[in-house]
């Protein structure tokens, strides 16, 4: 009886070992089959309808999101862009706007905006109104450079949705920034050498992305010039103490120390100017009409 029990135990152990061997063999075969199968479909291979919301918003190319490529409603990008190749690669922007001549910045973006006040009552008529049409310039820079912030402890301010060019870049979703303090100034915008334009900092984020800061200016001081002349169009950041001395008449403008300059490519300025001419045409027509009506009323 004891021998029979031992034989049955040995048989059971052999059957168990055989079962485990077959199970392990089956798992190895399945693993090899899985490795031999093609990888899952990449984002570029999927049709627009097959892509998830996250893939459409954060992982698709610029052309997928902001052109009529897929025959679907899309958001029109109103900005004129110019940037380095590294910036284009990082944020998946089109190669056609890469500007090798851009100096002192990683990217610049410009547009016309209707933000502002409507002026009415022109020419003595209540409903004669000039609608706002201002220029806006966004600059993305390497945050290792010396930007003269008056309030260096303030990281960001005026993060108004849809106000900046940020939304057209492919960046991961971020938490809404914490409560911020008063806005500092980011520097003066100048055409050529020591020719100050009229503009204000309306939006900034000194830690927009790792290694990248962002500043946005608005109003006439950032409208593209009609003629470049011998000098490039540049943004100049000056020493704040020297700038105050100049404003008090203590030193000449030529003696104000320059901390950093951004030189805009001629191609970028030309493309921005073409957009400016088209969008500013309605304002020009309105002013011409106002002048003609004024001349007629004097006869």
PDB file of C-alpha atoms in Angstrom:
ATOM      1  CA  UNK A   1       0.000   0.000   0.000  1.00  0.00           C
ATOM      2  CA  UNK A   2       2.833   2.334   0.864  1.00  0.00           C
ATOM      3  CA  UNK A   3       4.555   1.593  -2.435  1.00  0.00           C
ATOM      4  CA  UNK A   4       1.345   2.308  -4.322  1.00  0.00           C
ATOM      5  CA  UNK A   5       1.025   5.668  -2.582  1.00  0.00           C
ATOM      6  CA  UNK A   6       4.641   6.551  -3.413  1.00  0.00           C
ATOM      7  CA  UNK A   7       4.124   5.620  -7.070  1.00  0.00           C
ATOM      8  CA  UNK A   8       0.965   7.758  -7.230  1.00  0.00           C
ATOM      9  CA  UNK A   9       2.855  10.697  -5.644  1.00  0.00           C
ATOM     10  CA  UNK A  10       5.702  10.390  -8.126  1.00  0.00           C
ATOM     11  CA  UNK A  11       3.219  10.249 -10.999  1.00  0.00           C
ATOM     12  CA  UNK A  12       1.461  13.362  -9.724  1.00  0.00           C
ATOM     13  CA  UNK A  13       4.758  15.207  -9.441  1.00  0.00           C
ATOM     14  CA  UNK A  14       5.710  14.222 -13.016  1.00  0.00           C
ATOM     15  CA  UNK A  15       2.320  15.390 -14.298  1.00  0.00           C
ATOM     16  CA  UNK A  16       2.662  18.658 -12.381  1.00  0.00           C
ATOM     17  CA  UNK A  17       6.151  19.248 -13.813  1.00  0.00           C
ATOM     18  CA  UNK A  18       4.832  18.461 -17.322  1.00  0.00           C
ATOM     19  CA  UNK A  19       1.957  20.894 -16.825  1.00  0.00           C
ATOM     20  CA  UNK A  20       4.276  23.666 -15.649  1.00  0.00           C
ATOM     21  CA  UNK A  21       6.656  23.014 -18.566  1.00  0.00           C
ATOM     22  CA  UNK A  22       3.785  23.246 -21.070  1.00  0.00           C
ATOM     23  CA  UNK A  23       2.481  26.420 -19.388  1.00  0.00           C
ATOM     24  CA  UNK A  24       5.888  28.097 -19.500  1.00  0.00           C
ATOM     25  CA  UNK A  25       6.354  27.036 -23.132  1.00  0.00           C
ATOM     26  CA  UNK A  26       2.955  28.511 -24.008  1.00  0.00           C
ATOM     27  CA  UNK A  27       3.836  31.818 -22.329  1.00  0.00           C
ATOM     28  CA  UNK A  28       7.142  32.006 -24.195  1.00  0.00           C
ATOM     29  CA  UNK A  29       5.394  31.368 -27.520  1.00  0.00           C
ATOM     30  CA  UNK A  30       2.810  34.076 -26.793  1.00  0.00           C
ATOM     31  CA  UNK A  31       5.558  36.527 -25.825  1.00  0.00           C
ATOM     32  CA  UNK A  32       7.458  35.838 -29.061  1.00  0.00           C
ATOM     33  CA  UNK A  33       4.285  36.277 -31.076  1.00  0.00           C
ATOM     34  CA  UNK A  34       3.587  39.572 -29.322  1.00  0.00           C
ATOM     35  CA  UNK A  35       7.096  40.790 -30.077  1.00  0.00           C
ATOM     36  CA  UNK A  36       6.729  39.857 -33.717  1.00  0.00           C
ATOM     37  CA  UNK A  37       3.444  41.720 -34.084  1.00  0.00           C
ATOM     38  CA  UNK A  38       3.552  45.307 -35.446  1.00  0.00           C
ATOM     39  CA  UNK A  39       3.648  48.127 -32.875  1.00  0.00           C
ATOM     40  CA  UNK A  40       0.505  50.093 -32.140  1.00  0.00           C
ATOM     41  CA  UNK A  41      -0.522  52.681 -34.706  1.00  0.00           C
ATOM     42  CA  UNK A  42       1.399  55.968 -34.399  1.00  0.00           C
ATOM     43  CA  UNK A  43      -0.293  59.359 -34.118  1.00  0.00           C
ATOM     44  CA  UNK A  44       0.677  60.360 -37.656  1.00  0.00           C
ATOM     45  CA  UNK A  45      -0.848  57.173 -39.077  1.00  0.00           C
ATOM     46  CA  UNK A  46      -4.238  57.709 -37.444  1.00  0.00           C
ATOM     47  CA  UNK A  47      -6.997  59.622 -39.185  1.00  0.00           C
ATOM     48  CA  UNK A  48      -8.272  62.731 -37.432  1.00  0.00           C
ATOM     49  CA  UNK A  49     -11.430  60.934 -36.260  1.00  0.00           C
ATOM     50  CA  UNK A  50      -9.388  58.067 -34.778  1.00  0.00           C
ATOM     51  CA  UNK A  51      -7.311  60.362 -32.568  1.00  0.00           C
ATOM     52  CA  UNK A  52      -8.217  60.955 -28.955  1.00  0.00           C
ATOM     53  CA  UNK A  53      -8.869  64.445 -27.623  1.00  0.00           C
ATOM     54  CA  UNK A  54      -5.399  64.494 -26.030  1.00  0.00           C
ATOM     55  CA  UNK A  55      -3.779  63.410 -29.305  1.00  0.00           C
ATOM     56  CA  UNK A  56      -5.624  66.139 -31.223  1.00  0.00           C
ATOM     57  CA  UNK A  57      -4.755  68.909 -28.773  1.00  0.00           C
ATOM     58  CA  UNK A  58      -1.291  68.015 -27.473  1.00  0.00           C
ATOM     59  CA  UNK A  59       0.305  65.493 -29.847  1.00  0.00           C
ATOM     60  CA  UNK A  60      -0.696  66.548 -33.361  1.00  0.00           C
ATOM     61  CA  UNK A  61       1.290  68.765 -35.692  1.00  0.00           C
ATOM     62  CA  UNK A  62       0.546  72.449 -36.140  1.00  0.00           C
ATOM     63  CA  UNK A  63      -1.015  71.728 -39.555  1.00  0.00           C
ATOM     64  CA  UNK A  64      -3.419  69.254 -37.952  1.00  0.00           C
ATOM     65  CA  UNK A  65      -4.700  71.778 -35.436  1.00  0.00           C
ATOM     66  CA  UNK A  66      -4.691  75.137 -37.205  1.00  0.00           C
ATOM     67  CA  UNK A  67      -5.304  74.489 -40.917  1.00  0.00           C
ATOM     68  CA  UNK A  68      -8.115  72.932 -42.967  1.00  0.00           C
ATOM     69  CA  UNK A  69      -6.050  69.770 -43.436  1.00  0.00           C
ATOM     70  CA  UNK A  70      -8.742  67.363 -42.188  1.00  0.00           C
ATOM     71  CA  UNK A  71     -11.758  69.177 -43.596  1.00  0.00           C
ATOM     72  CA  UNK A  72     -13.010  69.931 -40.081  1.00  0.00           C
ATOM     73  CA  UNK A  73     -13.661  73.236 -38.251  1.00  0.00           C
ATOM     74  CA  UNK A  74     -10.357  74.581 -36.935  1.00  0.00           C
ATOM     75  CA  UNK A  75      -8.936  77.554 -35.025  1.00  0.00           C
ATOM     76  CA  UNK A  76      -7.304  80.148 -37.263  1.00  0.00           C
ATOM     77  CA  UNK A  77      -3.863  81.265 -36.086  1.00  0.00           C
ATOM     78  CA  UNK A  78      -3.723  85.085 -36.453  1.00  0.00           C
ATOM     79  CA  UNK A  79      -0.016  85.325 -35.612  1.00  0.00           C
ATOM     80  CA  UNK A  80       2.941  85.997 -37.895  1.00  0.00           C
ATOM     81  CA  UNK A  81       5.750  83.738 -36.638  1.00  0.00           C
ATOM     82  CA  UNK A  82       9.535  83.624 -36.768  1.00  0.00           C
ATOM     83  CA  UNK A  83      11.683  81.239 -34.710  1.00  0.00           C
ATOM     84  CA  UNK A  84      14.794  79.109 -34.485  1.00  0.00           C
ATOM     85  CA  UNK A  85      14.922  75.515 -35.677  1.00  0.00           C
ATOM     86  CA  UNK A  86      15.288  74.317 -32.077  1.00  0.00           C
ATOM     87  CA  UNK A  87      12.090  76.149 -31.119  1.00  0.00           C
ATOM     88  CA  UNK A  88      10.238  74.662 -34.103  1.00  0.00           C
ATOM     89  CA  UNK A  89      11.356  71.139 -33.190  1.00  0.00           C
ATOM     90  CA  UNK A  90      10.451  71.531 -29.537  1.00  0.00           C
ATOM     91  CA  UNK A  91       6.940  72.866 -30.138  1.00  0.00           C
ATOM     92  CA  UNK A  92       6.228  71.063 -33.448  1.00  0.00           C
ATOM     93  CA  UNK A  93       5.883  74.265 -35.463  1.00  0.00           C
ATOM     94  CA  UNK A  94       6.100  74.451 -39.301  1.00  0.00           C
ATOM     95  CA  UNK A  95       9.562  74.610 -40.858  1.00  0.00           C
ATOM     96  CA  UNK A  96       8.491  77.406 -43.237  1.00  0.00           C
ATOM     97  CA  UNK A  97       8.752  80.029 -40.463  1.00  0.00           C
ATOM     98  CA  UNK A  98      12.231  79.090 -39.276  1.00  0.00           C
ATOM     99  CA  UNK A  99      14.342  82.272 -39.364  1.00  0.00           C
ATOM    100  CA  UNK A 100      18.124  81.644 -39.161  1.00  0.00           C
ATOM    101  CA  UNK A 101      18.700  85.421 -38.955  1.00  0.00           C
ATOM    102  CA  UNK A 102      16.718  85.813 -35.721  1.00  0.00           C
ATOM    103  CA  UNK A 103      19.164  86.952 -33.024  1.00  0.00           C
ATOM    104  CA  UNK A 104      18.744  87.327 -29.267  1.00  0.00           C
ATOM    105  CA  UNK A 105      15.459  85.385 -29.050  1.00  0.00           C
ATOM    106  CA  UNK A 106      14.112  81.890 -29.607  1.00  0.00           C
ATOM    107  CA  UNK A 107      10.885  83.011 -31.293  1.00  0.00           C
ATOM    108  CA  UNK A 108       8.832  86.106 -32.100  1.00  0.00           C
ATOM    109  CA  UNK A 109       5.128  86.301 -32.950  1.00  0.00           C
ATOM    110  CA  UNK A 110       3.166  89.351 -34.098  1.00  0.00           C
ATOM    111  CA  UNK A 111      -0.495  90.107 -34.792  1.00  0.00           C
ATOM    112  CA  UNK A 112      -3.141  92.807 -35.028  1.00  0.00           C
ATOM    113  CA  UNK A 113      -5.755  92.791 -32.256  1.00  0.00           C
ATOM    114  CA  UNK A 114      -9.090  94.541 -31.696  1.00  0.00           C
ATOM    115  CA  UNK A 115      -8.507  94.780 -27.940  1.00  0.00           C
ATOM    116  CA  UNK A 116      -8.882  98.402 -26.931  1.00  0.00           C
ATOM    117  CA  UNK A 117     -11.421 101.230 -26.821  1.00  0.00           C
ATOM    118  CA  UNK A 118     -13.738 102.337 -29.640  1.00  0.00           C
ATOM    119  CA  UNK A 119     -13.617 106.112 -30.271  1.00  0.00           C
ATOM    120  CA  UNK A 120     -16.956 107.601 -31.376  1.00  0.00           C
ATOM    121  CA  UNK A 121     -18.377 111.046 -32.153  1.00  0.00           C
ATOM    122  CA  UNK A 122     -15.771 111.749 -34.816  1.00  0.00           C
ATOM    123  CA  UNK A 123     -16.659 114.464 -37.328  1.00  0.00           C
ATOM    124  CA  UNK A 124     -19.501 115.611 -35.086  1.00  0.00           C
ATOM    125  CA  UNK A 125     -21.540 112.420 -35.645  1.00  0.00           C
ATOM    126  CA  UNK A 126     -22.585 110.204 -32.773  1.00  0.00           C
ATOM    127  CA  UNK A 127     -22.297 106.948 -34.710  1.00  0.00           C
ATOM    128  CA  UNK A 128     -19.027 107.836 -36.451  1.00  0.00           C
ATOM    129  CA  UNK A 129     -16.665 105.456 -34.671  1.00  0.00           C
ATOM    130  CA  UNK A 130     -13.089 104.290 -35.108  1.00  0.00           C
ATOM    131  CA  UNK A 131     -12.694 100.696 -33.964  1.00  0.00           C
ATOM    132  CA  UNK A 132      -9.553  99.660 -32.087  1.00  0.00           C
ATOM    133  CA  UNK A 133      -6.851  97.907 -34.065  1.00  0.00           C
ATOM    134  CA  UNK A 134      -3.590  97.563 -32.173  1.00  0.00           C
ATOM    135  CA  UNK A 135      -0.358  95.644 -32.683  1.00  0.00           C
ATOM    136  CA  UNK A 136       0.867  92.927 -30.345  1.00  0.00           C
ATOM    137  CA  UNK A 137       4.305  91.324 -30.175  1.00  0.00           C
ATOM    138  CA  UNK A 138       5.220  88.144 -28.271  1.00  0.00           C
ATOM    139  CA  UNK A 139       8.858  87.258 -27.633  1.00  0.00           C
ATOM    140  CA  UNK A 140      10.179  83.899 -26.383  1.00  0.00           C
ATOM    141  CA  UNK A 141      13.700  84.096 -24.995  1.00  0.00           C
ATOM    142  CA  UNK A 142      16.355  81.997 -23.288  1.00  0.00           C
ATOM    143  CA  UNK A 143      15.770  82.825 -19.629  1.00  0.00           C
ATOM    144  CA  UNK A 144      19.490  82.780 -18.894  1.00  0.00           C
ATOM    145  CA  UNK A 145      19.846  86.195 -20.523  1.00  0.00           C
ATOM    146  CA  UNK A 146      19.796  89.370 -18.459  1.00  0.00           C
ATOM    147  CA  UNK A 147      16.308  90.902 -18.658  1.00  0.00           C
ATOM    148  CA  UNK A 148      16.011  93.985 -16.387  1.00  0.00           C
ATOM    149  CA  UNK A 149      12.909  93.189 -14.323  1.00  0.00           C
ATOM    150  CA  UNK A 150      11.961  95.873 -11.809  1.00  0.00           C
ATOM    151  CA  UNK A 151      10.210  93.241  -9.659  1.00  0.00           C
ATOM    152  CA  UNK A 152      12.435  90.145 -10.012  1.00  0.00           C
ATOM    153  CA  UNK A 153      10.339  88.187  -7.504  1.00  0.00           C
ATOM    154  CA  UNK A 154       7.268  88.288  -9.794  1.00  0.00           C
ATOM    155  CA  UNK A 155       7.267  85.282 -12.114  1.00  0.00           C
ATOM    156  CA  UNK A 156       4.166  85.853 -14.258  1.00  0.00           C
ATOM    157  CA  UNK A 157       1.165  88.128 -14.698  1.00  0.00           C
ATOM    158  CA  UNK A 158      -1.877  88.800 -16.894  1.00  0.00           C
ATOM    159  CA  UNK A 159      -2.365  85.224 -18.044  1.00  0.00           C
ATOM    160  CA  UNK A 160      -5.567  85.935 -20.001  1.00  0.00           C
ATOM    161  CA  UNK A 161      -6.748  82.951 -22.124  1.00  0.00           C
ATOM    162  CA  UNK A 162      -6.452  83.441 -25.892  1.00  0.00           C
ATOM    163  CA  UNK A 163      -4.538  86.724 -25.463  1.00  0.00           C
ATOM    164  CA  UNK A 164      -1.109  85.340 -26.316  1.00  0.00           C
ATOM    165  CA  UNK A 165       0.452  83.161 -28.992  1.00  0.00           C
ATOM    166  CA  UNK A 166       1.110  80.428 -26.382  1.00  0.00           C
ATOM    167  CA  UNK A 167      -2.053  78.539 -27.273  1.00  0.00           C
ATOM    168  CA  UNK A 168      -0.753  77.732 -30.767  1.00  0.00           C
ATOM    169  CA  UNK A 169       2.294  75.866 -29.471  1.00  0.00           C
ATOM    170  CA  UNK A 170       2.250  72.168 -28.617  1.00  0.00           C
ATOM    171  CA  UNK A 171       2.876  72.177 -24.883  1.00  0.00           C
ATOM    172  CA  UNK A 172       1.645  69.823 -22.159  1.00  0.00           C
ATOM    173  CA  UNK A 173      -1.343  71.024 -20.123  1.00  0.00           C
ATOM    174  CA  UNK A 174      -0.177  73.104 -17.155  1.00  0.00           C
ATOM    175  CA  UNK A 175      -1.755  74.120 -13.882  1.00  0.00           C
ATOM    176  CA  UNK A 176      -3.190  77.632 -13.769  1.00  0.00           C
ATOM    177  CA  UNK A 177      -0.479  79.938 -12.392  1.00  0.00           C
ATOM    178  CA  UNK A 178      -0.696  81.064  -8.771  1.00  0.00           C
ATOM    179  CA  UNK A 179      -1.858  84.493  -7.732  1.00  0.00           C
ATOM    180  CA  UNK A 180       0.624  87.112  -8.891  1.00  0.00           C
ATOM    181  CA  UNK A 181       1.657  90.585  -7.878  1.00  0.00           C
ATOM    182  CA  UNK A 182       2.004  93.862  -9.743  1.00  0.00           C
ATOM    183  CA  UNK A 183       3.391  93.795 -13.277  1.00  0.00           C
ATOM    184  CA  UNK A 184       7.005  94.810 -13.791  1.00  0.00           C
ATOM    185  CA  UNK A 185       8.289  96.292 -17.010  1.00  0.00           C
ATOM    186  CA  UNK A 186      10.085  94.074 -19.483  1.00  0.00           C
ATOM    187  CA  UNK A 187      12.092  96.690 -21.371  1.00  0.00           C
ATOM    188  CA  UNK A 188      11.533  99.161 -24.191  1.00  0.00           C
ATOM    189  CA  UNK A 189      10.753  98.348 -27.791  1.00  0.00           C
ATOM    190  CA  UNK A 190      12.830 100.363 -30.244  1.00  0.00           C
ATOM    191  CA  UNK A 191      13.109 100.757 -34.002  1.00  0.00           C
ATOM    192  CA  UNK A 192      16.727 100.995 -35.076  1.00  0.00           C
ATOM    193  CA  UNK A 193      19.032 102.709 -32.598  1.00  0.00           C
ATOM    194  CA  UNK A 194      17.556 104.761 -29.737  1.00  0.00           C
ATOM    195  CA  UNK A 195      14.191 105.325 -31.414  1.00  0.00           C
ATOM    196  CA  UNK A 196      11.670 104.480 -28.709  1.00  0.00           C
ATOM    197  CA  UNK A 197       8.254 103.129 -29.712  1.00  0.00           C
ATOM    198  CA  UNK A 198       5.068 103.428 -27.653  1.00  0.00           C
ATOM    199  CA  UNK A 199       4.132 100.046 -26.168  1.00  0.00           C
ATOM    200  CA  UNK A 200       3.317  98.360 -22.864  1.00  0.00           C
ATOM    201  CA  UNK A 201       4.010  94.951 -21.392  1.00  0.00           C
ATOM    202  CA  UNK A 202       0.604  93.225 -21.210  1.00  0.00           C
ATOM    203  CA  UNK A 203       1.556  89.621 -20.496  1.00  0.00           C
ATOM    204  CA  UNK A 204       4.649  87.776 -19.316  1.00  0.00           C
ATOM    205  CA  UNK A 205       5.820  84.490 -17.856  1.00  0.00           C
ATOM    206  CA  UNK A 206       9.476  84.261 -16.878  1.00  0.00           C
ATOM    207  CA  UNK A 207       9.128  80.472 -16.494  1.00  0.00           C
ATOM    208  CA  UNK A 208       6.845  79.753 -19.415  1.00  0.00           C
ATOM    209  CA  UNK A 209       8.639  76.460 -20.119  1.00  0.00           C
ATOM    210  CA  UNK A 210      11.901  74.992 -18.787  1.00  0.00           C
ATOM    211  CA  UNK A 211      14.643  77.324 -20.005  1.00  0.00           C
ATOM    212  CA  UNK A 212      12.222  79.674 -21.812  1.00  0.00           C
ATOM    213  CA  UNK A 213      10.745  83.021 -20.764  1.00  0.00           C
ATOM    214  CA  UNK A 214       7.951  84.954 -22.486  1.00  0.00           C
ATOM    215  CA  UNK A 215       7.034  88.653 -22.805  1.00  0.00           C
ATOM    216  CA  UNK A 216       4.167  90.283 -24.713  1.00  0.00           C
ATOM    217  CA  UNK A 217       3.888  93.953 -25.720  1.00  0.00           C
ATOM    218  CA  UNK A 218       0.885  95.786 -27.186  1.00  0.00           C
ATOM    219  CA  UNK A 219      -0.071  99.057 -28.921  1.00  0.00           C
ATOM    220  CA  UNK A 220       1.534 101.140 -31.667  1.00  0.00           C
ATOM    221  CA  UNK A 221       5.112 100.676 -30.533  1.00  0.00           C
ATOM    222  CA  UNK A 222       5.150  97.130 -31.899  1.00  0.00           C
ATOM    223  CA  UNK A 223       3.620  97.779 -35.331  1.00  0.00           C
ATOM    224  CA  UNK A 224       6.011  96.739 -38.122  1.00  0.00           C
ATOM    225  CA  UNK A 225       7.794  99.707 -39.754  1.00  0.00           C
ATOM    226  CA  UNK A 226       7.182 100.537 -43.402  1.00  0.00           C
ATOM    227  CA  UNK A 227      10.870 100.936 -44.193  1.00  0.00           C
ATOM    228  CA  UNK A 228      13.654  99.048 -42.474  1.00  0.00           C
ATOM    229  CA  UNK A 229      16.342 101.456 -43.591  1.00  0.00           C
ATOM    230  CA  UNK A 230      19.984 100.668 -42.980  1.00  0.00           C
ATOM    231  CA  UNK A 231      19.380  99.227 -39.514  1.00  0.00           C
ATOM    232  CA  UNK A 232      17.416  96.220 -38.435  1.00  0.00           C
ATOM    233  CA  UNK A 233      14.345  96.470 -36.258  1.00  0.00           C
ATOM    234  CA  UNK A 234      15.406  95.500 -32.752  1.00  0.00           C
ATOM    235  CA  UNK A 235      14.086  95.306 -29.219  1.00  0.00           C
ATOM    236  CA  UNK A 236      16.524  96.791 -26.723  1.00  0.00           C
ATOM    237  CA  UNK A 237      16.587  96.061 -22.988  1.00  0.00           C
ATOM    238  CA  UNK A 238      18.344  98.897 -21.189  1.00  0.00           C
ATOM    239  CA  UNK A 239      19.704  99.276 -17.694  1.00  0.00           C
ATOM    240  CA  UNK A 240      16.773 100.475 -15.481  1.00  0.00           C
ATOM    241  CA  UNK A 241      18.930 102.882 -13.467  1.00  0.00           C
ATOM    242  CA  UNK A 242      20.330 104.488 -16.624  1.00  0.00           C
ATOM    243  CA  UNK A 243      16.853 104.702 -18.133  1.00  0.00           C
ATOM    244  CA  UNK A 244      15.646 106.630 -15.089  1.00  0.00           C
ATOM    245  CA  UNK A 245      18.635 108.950 -15.310  1.00  0.00           C
ATOM    246  CA  UNK A 246      17.858 109.603 -18.961  1.00  0.00           C
ATOM    247  CA  UNK A 247      14.179 110.323 -18.195  1.00  0.00           C
ATOM    248  CA  UNK A 248      15.330 112.901 -15.599  1.00  0.00           C
ATOM    249  CA  UNK A 249      17.671 114.474 -18.132  1.00  0.00           C
ATOM    250  CA  UNK A 250      20.807 113.494 -16.225  1.00  0.00           C
ATOM    251  CA  UNK A 251      22.463 111.547 -19.056  1.00  0.00           C
ATOM    252  CA  UNK A 252      22.152 111.408 -22.832  1.00  0.00           C
ATOM    253  CA  UNK A 253      20.254 108.571 -24.501  1.00  0.00           C
ATOM    254  CA  UNK A 254      23.438 107.327 -26.162  1.00  0.00           C
ATOM    255  CA  UNK A 255      24.922 106.730 -22.691  1.00  0.00           C
ATOM    256  CA  UNK A 256      22.142 104.372 -21.546  1.00  0.00           C
ATOM    257  CA  UNK A 257      23.677 100.914 -21.131  1.00  0.00           C
ATOM    258  CA  UNK A 258      22.168  98.172 -23.291  1.00  0.00           C
ATOM    259  CA  UNK A 259      21.784  94.827 -21.504  1.00  0.00           C
ATOM    260  CA  UNK A 260      20.329  92.745 -24.321  1.00  0.00           C
ATOM    261  CA  UNK A 261      19.110  93.205 -27.894  1.00  0.00           C
ATOM    262  CA  UNK A 262      16.802  91.158 -30.119  1.00  0.00           C
ATOM    263  CA  UNK A 263      17.274  91.510 -33.857  1.00  0.00           C
ATOM    264  CA  UNK A 264      14.301  90.667 -36.047  1.00  0.00           C
ATOM    265  CA  UNK A 265      14.786  89.018 -39.454  1.00  0.00           C
ATOM    266  CA  UNK A 266      13.872  91.043 -42.501  1.00  0.00           C
ATOM    267  CA  UNK A 267      11.652  88.234 -43.807  1.00  0.00           C
ATOM    268  CA  UNK A 268       9.604  88.227 -40.597  1.00  0.00           C
ATOM    269  CA  UNK A 269       9.122  92.002 -40.692  1.00  0.00           C
ATOM    270  CA  UNK A 270       8.017  91.858 -44.347  1.00  0.00           C
ATOM    271  CA  UNK A 271       5.424  89.163 -43.635  1.00  0.00           C
ATOM    272  CA  UNK A 272       4.145  91.114 -40.622  1.00  0.00           C
ATOM    273  CA  UNK A 273       3.985  94.304 -42.683  1.00  0.00           C
ATOM    274  CA  UNK A 274       1.894  92.581 -45.384  1.00  0.00           C
ATOM    275  CA  UNK A 275      -0.639  91.510 -42.746  1.00  0.00           C
ATOM    276  CA  UNK A 276      -0.619  95.000 -41.222  1.00  0.00           C
ATOM    277  CA  UNK A 277      -1.394  96.670 -44.544  1.00  0.00           C
ATOM    278  CA  UNK A 278      -4.378  94.400 -45.203  1.00  0.00           C
ATOM    279  CA  UNK A 279      -5.899  94.655 -41.726  1.00  0.00           C
ATOM    280  CA  UNK A 280      -5.246  98.370 -41.377  1.00  0.00           C
ATOM    281  CA  UNK A 281      -6.955  99.142 -44.686  1.00  0.00           C
ATOM    282  CA  UNK A 282     -10.397  99.586 -43.071  1.00  0.00           C
ATOM    283  CA  UNK A 283      -9.000 102.156 -40.641  1.00  0.00           C
ATOM    284  CA  UNK A 284      -7.329 104.035 -43.469  1.00  0.00           C
ATOM    285  CA  UNK A 285     -10.552 104.045 -45.485  1.00  0.00           C
ATOM    286  CA  UNK A 286     -12.476 105.312 -42.457  1.00  0.00           C
ATOM    287  CA  UNK A 287     -10.005 108.151 -41.865  1.00  0.00           C
ATOM    288  CA  UNK A 288     -10.040 109.109 -45.570  1.00  0.00           C
ATOM    289  CA  UNK A 289     -13.844 109.238 -45.466  1.00  0.00           C
ATOM    290  CA  UNK A 290     -13.749 111.377 -42.321  1.00  0.00           C
ATOM    291  CA  UNK A 291     -11.335 113.823 -43.948  1.00  0.00           C
ATOM    292  CA  UNK A 292     -13.479 114.089 -47.100  1.00  0.00           C
ATOM    293  CA  UNK A 293     -16.619 114.757 -45.058  1.00  0.00           C
ATOM    294  CA  UNK A 294     -14.786 117.402 -43.045  1.00  0.00           C
ATOM    295  CA  UNK A 295     -13.625 119.167 -46.209  1.00  0.00           C
ATOM    296  CA  UNK A 296     -17.122 119.115 -47.685  1.00  0.00           C
ATOM    297  CA  UNK A 297     -18.623 120.636 -44.523  1.00  0.00           C
ATOM    298  CA  UNK A 298     -16.239 123.619 -44.777  1.00  0.00           C
ATOM    299  CA  UNK A 299     -17.300 124.562 -48.289  1.00  0.00           C
TER     300      UNK A 299
END
